[in-house]
XYZ file of C-alpha atoms in Angstrom:
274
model
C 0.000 0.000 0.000
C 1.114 3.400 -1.408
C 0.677 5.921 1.443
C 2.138 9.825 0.920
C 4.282 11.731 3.125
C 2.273 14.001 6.007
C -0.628 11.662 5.684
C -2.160 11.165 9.278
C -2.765 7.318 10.620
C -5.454 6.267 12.947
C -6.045 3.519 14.829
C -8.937 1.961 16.234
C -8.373 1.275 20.147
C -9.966 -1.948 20.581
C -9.341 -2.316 24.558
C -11.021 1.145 25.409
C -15.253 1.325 25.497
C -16.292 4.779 25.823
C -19.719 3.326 27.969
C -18.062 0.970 29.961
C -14.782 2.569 30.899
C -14.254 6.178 32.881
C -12.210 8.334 31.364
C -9.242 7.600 34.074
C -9.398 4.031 33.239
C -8.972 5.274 29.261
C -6.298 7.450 30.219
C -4.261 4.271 31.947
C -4.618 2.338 28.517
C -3.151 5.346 26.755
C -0.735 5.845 28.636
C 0.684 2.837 28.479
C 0.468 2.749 24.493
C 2.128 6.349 24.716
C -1.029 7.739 23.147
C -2.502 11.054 23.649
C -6.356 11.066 22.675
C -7.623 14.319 21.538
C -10.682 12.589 20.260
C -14.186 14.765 20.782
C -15.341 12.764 23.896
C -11.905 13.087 25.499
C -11.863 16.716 24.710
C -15.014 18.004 26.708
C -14.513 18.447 30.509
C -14.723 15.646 32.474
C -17.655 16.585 34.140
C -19.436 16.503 30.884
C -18.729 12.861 30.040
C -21.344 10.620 31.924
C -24.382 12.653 30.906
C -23.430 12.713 27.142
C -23.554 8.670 27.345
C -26.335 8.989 29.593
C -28.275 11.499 26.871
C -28.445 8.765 24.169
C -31.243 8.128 21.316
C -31.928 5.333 19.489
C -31.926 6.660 15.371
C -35.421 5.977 13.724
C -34.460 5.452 10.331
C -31.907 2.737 10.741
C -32.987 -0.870 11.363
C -30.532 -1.668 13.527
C -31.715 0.791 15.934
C -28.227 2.572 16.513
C -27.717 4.644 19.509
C -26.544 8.162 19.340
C -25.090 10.335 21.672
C -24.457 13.865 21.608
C -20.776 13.117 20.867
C -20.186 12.709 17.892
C -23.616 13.786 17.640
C -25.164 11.838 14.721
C -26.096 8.156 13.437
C -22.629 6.066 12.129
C -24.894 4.904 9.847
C -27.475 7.112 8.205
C -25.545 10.256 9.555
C -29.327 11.204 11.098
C -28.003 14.259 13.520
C -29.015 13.689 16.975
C -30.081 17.671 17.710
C -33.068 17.236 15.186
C -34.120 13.892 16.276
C -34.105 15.032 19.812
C -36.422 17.722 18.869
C -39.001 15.454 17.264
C -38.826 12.960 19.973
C -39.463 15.293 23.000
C -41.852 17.562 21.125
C -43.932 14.477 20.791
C -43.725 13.181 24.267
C -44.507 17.000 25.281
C -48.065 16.000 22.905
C -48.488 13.005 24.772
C -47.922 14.402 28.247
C -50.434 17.156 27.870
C -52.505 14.498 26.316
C -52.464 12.468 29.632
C -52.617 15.939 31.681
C -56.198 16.752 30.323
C -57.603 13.018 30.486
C -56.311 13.405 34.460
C -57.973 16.444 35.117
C -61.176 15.369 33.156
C -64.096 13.884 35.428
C -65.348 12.327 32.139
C -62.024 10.839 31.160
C -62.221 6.544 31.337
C -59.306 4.448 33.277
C -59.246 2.918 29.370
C -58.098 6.084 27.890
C -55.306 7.130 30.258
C -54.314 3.234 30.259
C -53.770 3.461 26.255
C -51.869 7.256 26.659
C -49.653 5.582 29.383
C -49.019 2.812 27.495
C -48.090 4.957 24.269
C -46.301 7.223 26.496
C -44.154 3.969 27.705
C -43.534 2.850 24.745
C -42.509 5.801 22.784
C -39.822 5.943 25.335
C -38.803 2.359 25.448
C -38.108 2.633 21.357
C -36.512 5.964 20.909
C -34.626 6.801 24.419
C -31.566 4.802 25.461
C -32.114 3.099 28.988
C -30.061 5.621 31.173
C -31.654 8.202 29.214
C -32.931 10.529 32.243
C -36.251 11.403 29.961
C -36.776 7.366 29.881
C -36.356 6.581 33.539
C -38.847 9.651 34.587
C -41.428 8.382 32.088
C -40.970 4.790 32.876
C -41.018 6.064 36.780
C -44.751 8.318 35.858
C -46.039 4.693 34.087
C -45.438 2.576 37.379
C -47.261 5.511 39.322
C -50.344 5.381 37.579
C -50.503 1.171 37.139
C -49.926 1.912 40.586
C -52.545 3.936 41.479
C -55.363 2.042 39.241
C -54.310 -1.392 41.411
C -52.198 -2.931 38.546
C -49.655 -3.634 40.898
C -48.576 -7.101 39.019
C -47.942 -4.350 35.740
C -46.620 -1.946 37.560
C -44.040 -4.141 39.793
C -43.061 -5.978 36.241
C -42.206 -2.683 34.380
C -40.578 -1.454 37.669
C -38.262 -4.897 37.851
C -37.344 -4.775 34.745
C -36.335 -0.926 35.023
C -34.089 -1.493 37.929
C -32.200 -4.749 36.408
C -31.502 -2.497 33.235
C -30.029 0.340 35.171
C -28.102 -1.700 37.657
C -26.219 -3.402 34.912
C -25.276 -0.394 33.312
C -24.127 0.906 36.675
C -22.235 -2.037 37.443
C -19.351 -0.955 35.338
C -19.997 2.934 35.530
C -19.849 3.285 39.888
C -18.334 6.329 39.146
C -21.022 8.382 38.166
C -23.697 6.251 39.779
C -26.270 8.478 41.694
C -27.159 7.617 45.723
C -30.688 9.505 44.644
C -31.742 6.843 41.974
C -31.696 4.261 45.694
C -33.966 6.430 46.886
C -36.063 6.696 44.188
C -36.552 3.102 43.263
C -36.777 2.659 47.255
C -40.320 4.866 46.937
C -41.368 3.420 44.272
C -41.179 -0.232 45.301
C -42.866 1.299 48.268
C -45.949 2.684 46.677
C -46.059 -1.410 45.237
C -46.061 -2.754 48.358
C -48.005 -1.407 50.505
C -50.966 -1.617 47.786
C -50.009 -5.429 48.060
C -50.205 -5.426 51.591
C -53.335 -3.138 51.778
C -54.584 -5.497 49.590
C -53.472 -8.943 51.391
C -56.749 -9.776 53.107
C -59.061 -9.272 50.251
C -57.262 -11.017 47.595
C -57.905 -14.738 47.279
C -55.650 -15.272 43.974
C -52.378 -12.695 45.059
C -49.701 -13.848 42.959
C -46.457 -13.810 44.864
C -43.997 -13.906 42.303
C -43.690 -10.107 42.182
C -43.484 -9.212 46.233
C -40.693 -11.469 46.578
C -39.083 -9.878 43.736
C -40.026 -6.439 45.139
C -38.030 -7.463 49.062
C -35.215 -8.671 46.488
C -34.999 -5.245 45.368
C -35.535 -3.431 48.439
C -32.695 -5.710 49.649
C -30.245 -4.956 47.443
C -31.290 -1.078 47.800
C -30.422 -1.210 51.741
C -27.708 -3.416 50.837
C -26.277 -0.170 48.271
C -26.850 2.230 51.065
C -24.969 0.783 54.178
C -21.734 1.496 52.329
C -22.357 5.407 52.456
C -23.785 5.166 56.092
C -20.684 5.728 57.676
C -20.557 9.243 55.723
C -24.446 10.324 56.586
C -24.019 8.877 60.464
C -24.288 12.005 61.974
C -27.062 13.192 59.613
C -30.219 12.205 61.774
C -32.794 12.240 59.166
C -30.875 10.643 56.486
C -30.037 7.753 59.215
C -33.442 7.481 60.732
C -34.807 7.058 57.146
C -32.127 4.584 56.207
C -33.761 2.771 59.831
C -37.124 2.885 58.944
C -36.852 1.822 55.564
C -34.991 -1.371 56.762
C -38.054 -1.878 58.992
C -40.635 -1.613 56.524
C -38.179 -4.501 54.380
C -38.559 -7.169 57.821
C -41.836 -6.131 58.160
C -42.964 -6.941 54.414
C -41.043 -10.079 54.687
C -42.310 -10.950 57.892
C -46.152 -10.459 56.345
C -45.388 -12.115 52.802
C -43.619 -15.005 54.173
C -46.174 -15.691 56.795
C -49.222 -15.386 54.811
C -48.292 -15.496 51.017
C -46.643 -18.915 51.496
C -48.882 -20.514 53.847
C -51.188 -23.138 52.623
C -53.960 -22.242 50.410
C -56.668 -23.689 52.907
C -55.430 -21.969 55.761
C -55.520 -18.478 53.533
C -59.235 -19.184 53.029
C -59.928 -20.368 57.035
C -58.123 -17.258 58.373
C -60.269 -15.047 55.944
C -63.473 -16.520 57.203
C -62.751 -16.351 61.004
C-alpha cells in the first residue's frame, strides 16, 4: 500500500469502550500505548462525560436501531443528527404528556383512555430513548405511578423490575457516576407497590407472589447499596433514621409475605373466614 508523506494514521483502540470505561481508566490504557487522545469525547470536561452517554437516542431510520449520543452527535450509519431527532422525539412526548394531563384532570375521562396514553407514552420511550436516558427513567417512573394507582400492581411491579435490572447493569461498570438519589427513588417506588399489596393482602384470594418477593429482592439490594455510604451520613439524623425505617418496613414486608403469602392455600381461606 502506497501511502504519501504528512498523511495522518489512525487507529482503532480496541481495549477502550467509551460506555463501559471512565475516562481515568482510558487514560491508563493510553498511557501505556504512549497515546494522547484528543478525540471529541476526550476533549469536553470531564464533568461533561457521563451525561453525554447517559443522553443517548436510538436513530429511527436505521434498522438496527443505533444509539446516538451527543458526541459525535449523529447516526454512524445514516448520519441522522441527533439535535433534530431530539427535537421530534421530545416535542412528541410534550403532545403526549399534555394528552395524559387533560384526560387526568377530566371527570369524564375513562381508566381505558389514560391506560392506552400511558401505554403509548411507555412505549414511545422504550423505542426511541436509550435506557439511562434521564427522559426514559422519569417516564418509565410516571407509568409505574399510575398502574400503581389504578391497582395494577402485578404491571406496575413488572415494568418497575425490569427498570431497575436495566439500570443496575449499566451501573455495574460505571460506579463512578452512579447516583445515591436513583436508591432512593426506586426505594419509593417499590414502596408505593407494596403497601398496595399489603393493603390489599386480606381481600385477595388469587395474590400472585412472584412479584413481592421480587419487590423485598430489590428493596434488599437497595439497603444493601446504602450501608456502604452510612458511615458518611451517620451524623445526619434524618438521612439515618430514614435509612432505619426503611430497613423496617423490608422485615416487616417479609415478615407479612412469608407468613401469609406462602402458607397453605386452605389456611388463607380459614383465616379469611374467622
Amino acid at each position: 500500500m502506497n501511502i504519501k508523506a504528512g498523511t495522518e494514521l489512525t487507529v482503532c483502540h480496541e481495549s477502550v469502550d467509551f460506555f463501559e470505561q471512565s475516562r481515568s481508566e482510558r487514560h491508563a490504557i493510553f498511557q501505556e500505548e504512549g497515546v494522547i487522545c484528543t478525540c471529541d469525547v476526550c476533549s469536553v470536561p470531564a464533568s461533561m462525560e457521563p451525561s453525554i452517554f447517559r443522553n443517548g437516542i436510538f436513530c429511527a431510520f436505521c434498522e438496527q436501531n443505533m444509539e446516538i449520543t451527543q458526541i459525535p452527535g449523529s447516526c454512524s450509519q445514516c448520519h441522522a443528527e441527533y439535535e433534530v431527532l431530539l427535537e421530534q422525539y421530545t416535542t412528541f412526548i410534550s403532545y403526549i404528556v399534555k394528552e395524559i394531563r387533560a384526560k387526568e384532570s377530566d371527570p369524564k375521562a375513562t381508566q381505558r383512555e389514560l391506560t392506552i396514553l400511558y401505554g403509548t407514552y411507555n412505549s414511545y420511550l422504550t423505542m426511541h430513548f436509550s435506557e439511562e436516558n434521564p427522559l426514559r427513567f422519569a417516564g418509565v417512573l410516571s407509568f409505574v405511578e399510575f398502574l400503581t394507582s389504578n391497582g395494577f400492581l402485578n404491571h406496575a411491579s413488572n415494568v418497575l423490575i425490569a427498570l431497575h435490572c436495566s439500570y443496575y447493569s449499566y451501573y455495574v461498570d460505571n460506579v463512578k457516576i452512579y447516583s445515591k438519589d436513583i436508591d432512593a427513588t426506586f426505594f419509593n417506588k417499590v414502596r408505593q407497590i407494596m403497601e398496595r399489596y399489603v393493603d390489599n393482602l386480606t381481600n385477595s384470594s388469587e395474590m400472585d407472589v412472584v412479584y413481592p418477593k421480587k419487590l423485598l429482592k430489590i428493596m434488599l439490594h437497595i439497603l444493601t447499596s446504602q450501608e456502604q455510604y452510612m458511615d458518611a451520613s451517620i451524623d445526619d439524623n434524618e438521612i439515618y433514621n430514614t435509612f432505619l425505617e426503611n430497613y423496617t418496613l423490608y422485615y416487616e414486608w417479609k415478615k407479612i409475605i412469608n407468613s401469609y403469602l406462602l402458607m397453605p392455600k386452605s389456611l388463607q381461606e380459614y383465616l379469611k373466614k374467622a
